[in-house]
Short mmCIF file of N, CA and C in Angstrom, two decimals:
data_model
loop_
_atom_site.label_atom_id
_atom_site.label_comp_id
_atom_site.label_asym_id
_atom_site.label_seq_id
_atom_site.Cartn_x
_atom_site.Cartn_y
_atom_site.Cartn_z
N MET A 1 18.38 13.17 3.42
CA MET A 1 17.85 12.16 4.15
C MET A 1 18.61 10.73 3.94
N LYS A 2 18.78 10.03 4.63
CA LYS A 2 19.74 8.60 4.74
C LYS A 2 18.75 8.02 5.40
N LEU A 3 18.36 6.92 4.08
CA LEU A 3 17.56 5.73 4.48
C LEU A 3 18.32 4.33 5.23
N SER A 4 17.67 3.67 5.65
CA SER A 4 18.42 2.43 6.54
C SER A 4 17.76 1.61 5.62
N ALA A 5 18.86 0.18 5.81
CA ALA A 5 18.25 -0.70 4.83
C ALA A 5 16.72 -1.80 5.09
N PHE A 6 16.18 -1.36 5.80
CA PHE A 6 14.85 -1.68 6.11
C PHE A 6 13.86 -0.70 5.32
N THR A 7 13.86 0.37 5.24
CA THR A 7 13.04 1.26 4.25
C THR A 7 13.81 1.05 2.88
N LEU A 8 14.89 0.91 2.31
CA LEU A 8 15.15 0.75 1.13
C LEU A 8 15.02 -0.54 0.59
N LEU A 9 14.78 -1.55 1.53
CA LEU A 9 14.28 -2.69 0.90
C LEU A 9 12.78 -2.74 0.77
N LEU A 10 12.31 -2.12 1.50
CA LEU A 10 10.37 -1.48 1.33
C LEU A 10 10.31 -0.91 0.24
N PHE A 11 11.27 0.00 -0.11
CA PHE A 11 11.12 1.11 -1.30
C PHE A 11 11.60 0.05 -2.35
N PHE A 12 12.32 -0.75 -2.54
CA PHE A 12 12.28 -1.69 -3.95
C PHE A 12 11.12 -2.60 -4.15
N VAL A 13 10.57 -3.29 -2.83
CA VAL A 13 9.42 -4.01 -2.92
C VAL A 13 8.35 -3.13 -3.37
N SER A 14 8.21 -2.29 -3.05
CA SER A 14 7.09 -1.35 -3.59
C SER A 14 7.54 -0.90 -5.34
N VAL A 15 8.13 -0.82 -5.34
CA VAL A 15 8.53 -0.41 -6.83
C VAL A 15 8.76 -1.81 -7.76
N ALA A 16 8.84 -3.06 -7.21
CA ALA A 16 8.44 -3.97 -7.79
C ALA A 16 7.03 -4.39 -8.08
N LEU A 17 6.45 -4.04 -6.76
CA LEU A 17 4.95 -4.14 -7.03
C LEU A 17 4.27 -3.47 -8.26
N ALA A 18 4.96 -2.16 -8.18
CA ALA A 18 3.78 -1.14 -9.20
C ALA A 18 4.43 -1.15 -10.33
N ILE A 19 5.50 -2.04 -10.83
CA ILE A 19 5.81 -2.34 -11.99
C ILE A 19 5.00 -3.58 -12.39
N ALA A 20 5.16 -4.47 -11.27
CA ALA A 20 3.96 -5.76 -11.99
C ALA A 20 2.40 -5.03 -12.39
N SER A 21 2.16 -4.46 -11.19
CA SER A 21 0.98 -4.04 -11.71
C SER A 21 0.77 -3.02 -12.98
N LEU A 22 1.86 -2.32 -13.35
CA LEU A 22 1.83 -1.59 -14.56
C LEU A 22 2.08 -2.90 -15.89
N VAL A 23 2.57 -3.42 -15.56
CA VAL A 23 2.85 -4.62 -16.56
C VAL A 23 1.40 -5.63 -17.24
N GLY A 24 1.20 -6.01 -15.63
CA GLY A 24 -0.28 -6.31 -15.92
C GLY A 24 -1.42 -5.78 -16.68
N ARG A 25 -1.29 -4.38 -16.86
CA ARG A 25 -2.25 -3.28 -17.14
C ARG A 25 -1.97 -3.51 -18.70
N PHE A 26 -0.81 -3.69 -19.38
CA PHE A 26 -0.40 -3.47 -20.15
C PHE A 26 -0.17 -4.36 -21.49
N GLN A 27 -0.19 -5.73 -20.66
CA GLN A 27 -0.11 -6.95 -21.06
C GLN A 27 -0.98 -7.65 -20.63
N GLU A 28 -1.32 -8.68 -21.09
CA GLU A 28 -2.24 -9.64 -20.78
C GLU A 28 -1.12 -10.98 -20.01
N VAL A 29 -1.23 -10.70 -18.84
CA VAL A 29 -0.39 -11.70 -18.09
C VAL A 29 -1.70 -12.41 -17.09
N GLN A 30 -1.57 -13.55 -17.02
CA GLN A 30 -3.10 -14.29 -16.20
C GLN A 30 -3.28 -13.09 -14.81
N TYR A 31 -2.28 -13.72 -13.75
CA TYR A 31 -2.24 -13.14 -12.62
C TYR A 31 -1.81 -11.59 -12.60
N LEU A 32 -1.15 -11.30 -13.00
CA LEU A 32 -1.14 -9.58 -12.87
C LEU A 32 -1.99 -9.13 -13.71
N THR A 33 -2.99 -9.29 -14.42
CA THR A 33 -4.17 -8.98 -15.18
C THR A 33 -5.25 -8.75 -13.94
N GLU A 34 -5.31 -9.92 -13.56
CA GLU A 34 -6.22 -10.18 -12.67
C GLU A 34 -6.02 -9.21 -11.35
N TYR A 35 -4.90 -9.23 -10.88
CA TYR A 35 -4.69 -8.47 -9.73
C TYR A 35 -4.06 -7.53 -9.58
N GLN A 36 -4.19 -6.54 -10.93
CA GLN A 36 -3.29 -5.11 -11.08
C GLN A 36 -3.70 -4.08 -10.02
N TYR A 37 -5.32 -4.03 -9.37
CA TYR A 37 -5.34 -3.19 -8.85
C TYR A 37 -5.12 -3.38 -7.21
N TRP A 38 -4.74 -4.78 -7.00
CA TRP A 38 -4.53 -5.06 -5.62
C TRP A 38 -3.13 -4.86 -5.40
N LEU A 39 -2.33 -5.23 -6.97
CA LEU A 39 -0.63 -4.95 -6.55
C LEU A 39 -0.57 -3.32 -6.49
N MET A 40 -1.13 -2.55 -7.18
CA MET A 40 -0.73 -1.17 -6.80
C MET A 40 -1.19 -0.59 -5.39
N THR A 41 -2.28 -1.17 -4.73
CA THR A 41 -2.46 -0.78 -3.69
C THR A 41 -1.62 -1.06 -2.45
N GLY A 42 -1.04 -2.54 -3.03
CA GLY A 42 0.02 -3.10 -2.31
C GLY A 42 1.16 -2.40 -1.79
N ALA A 43 1.63 -1.67 -3.36
CA ALA A 43 2.71 -0.89 -3.49
C ALA A 43 2.58 0.39 -2.66
N PHE A 44 1.45 1.13 -2.91
CA PHE A 44 1.24 2.27 -2.25
C PHE A 44 1.37 1.97 -0.19
N GLY A 45 0.62 0.95 -0.30
CA GLY A 45 0.56 0.40 1.16
C GLY A 45 2.18 0.06 1.79
N VAL A 46 2.65 -0.89 0.93
CA VAL A 46 4.23 -1.05 1.53
C VAL A 46 4.72 0.46 1.47
N LEU A 47 4.88 1.36 0.70
CA LEU A 47 5.70 2.42 0.56
C LEU A 47 5.22 3.29 1.90
N ALA A 48 4.16 3.30 2.06
CA ALA A 48 3.80 4.37 3.41
C ALA A 48 3.80 3.36 4.54
N PHE A 49 4.21 2.28 4.79
CA PHE A 49 4.53 1.23 6.07
C PHE A 49 6.16 2.20 5.83
N GLY A 50 6.87 1.79 4.86
CA GLY A 50 8.12 2.38 4.91
C GLY A 50 8.08 3.70 5.44
N LEU A 51 7.64 4.59 4.97
CA LEU A 51 7.54 6.04 5.34
C LEU A 51 7.22 6.48 6.91
N ILE A 52 6.42 5.64 7.38
CA ILE A 52 5.92 5.77 8.55
C ILE A 52 7.32 5.30 9.59
N PHE A 53 7.83 4.00 9.27
CA PHE A 53 8.32 3.59 10.17
C PHE A 53 10.07 3.97 9.90
N LYS A 54 10.26 4.94 9.07
CA LYS A 54 11.95 5.29 8.47
C LYS A 54 12.69 5.66 9.88
N GLY A 55 11.81 6.20 10.78
CA GLY A 55 12.71 6.69 12.07
C GLY A 55 13.27 6.07 13.32
N GLN A 56 12.85 4.41 12.74
CA GLN A 56 12.62 3.73 13.89
C GLN A 56 13.67 2.54 13.81
N SER A 57 14.42 2.15 14.66
CA SER A 57 15.52 1.20 14.23
C SER A 57 15.09 -0.06 15.19
N HIS A 58 14.93 -0.98 14.56
CA HIS A 58 14.86 -2.59 14.41
C HIS A 58 15.41 -3.15 15.73
#
């Protein structure tokens, strides 16, 4: 499977959001702890968006 630059960027954004959510879960960081659920939901949403549109060119 060959990833385009668009889907690779979305993958890294998704990973960054997931890591931020996990940091908020295990460390007391003001915004990350408060929005950890929404960060993880956003990470999976971005990942799903990238998978849905992976075959389309822009």
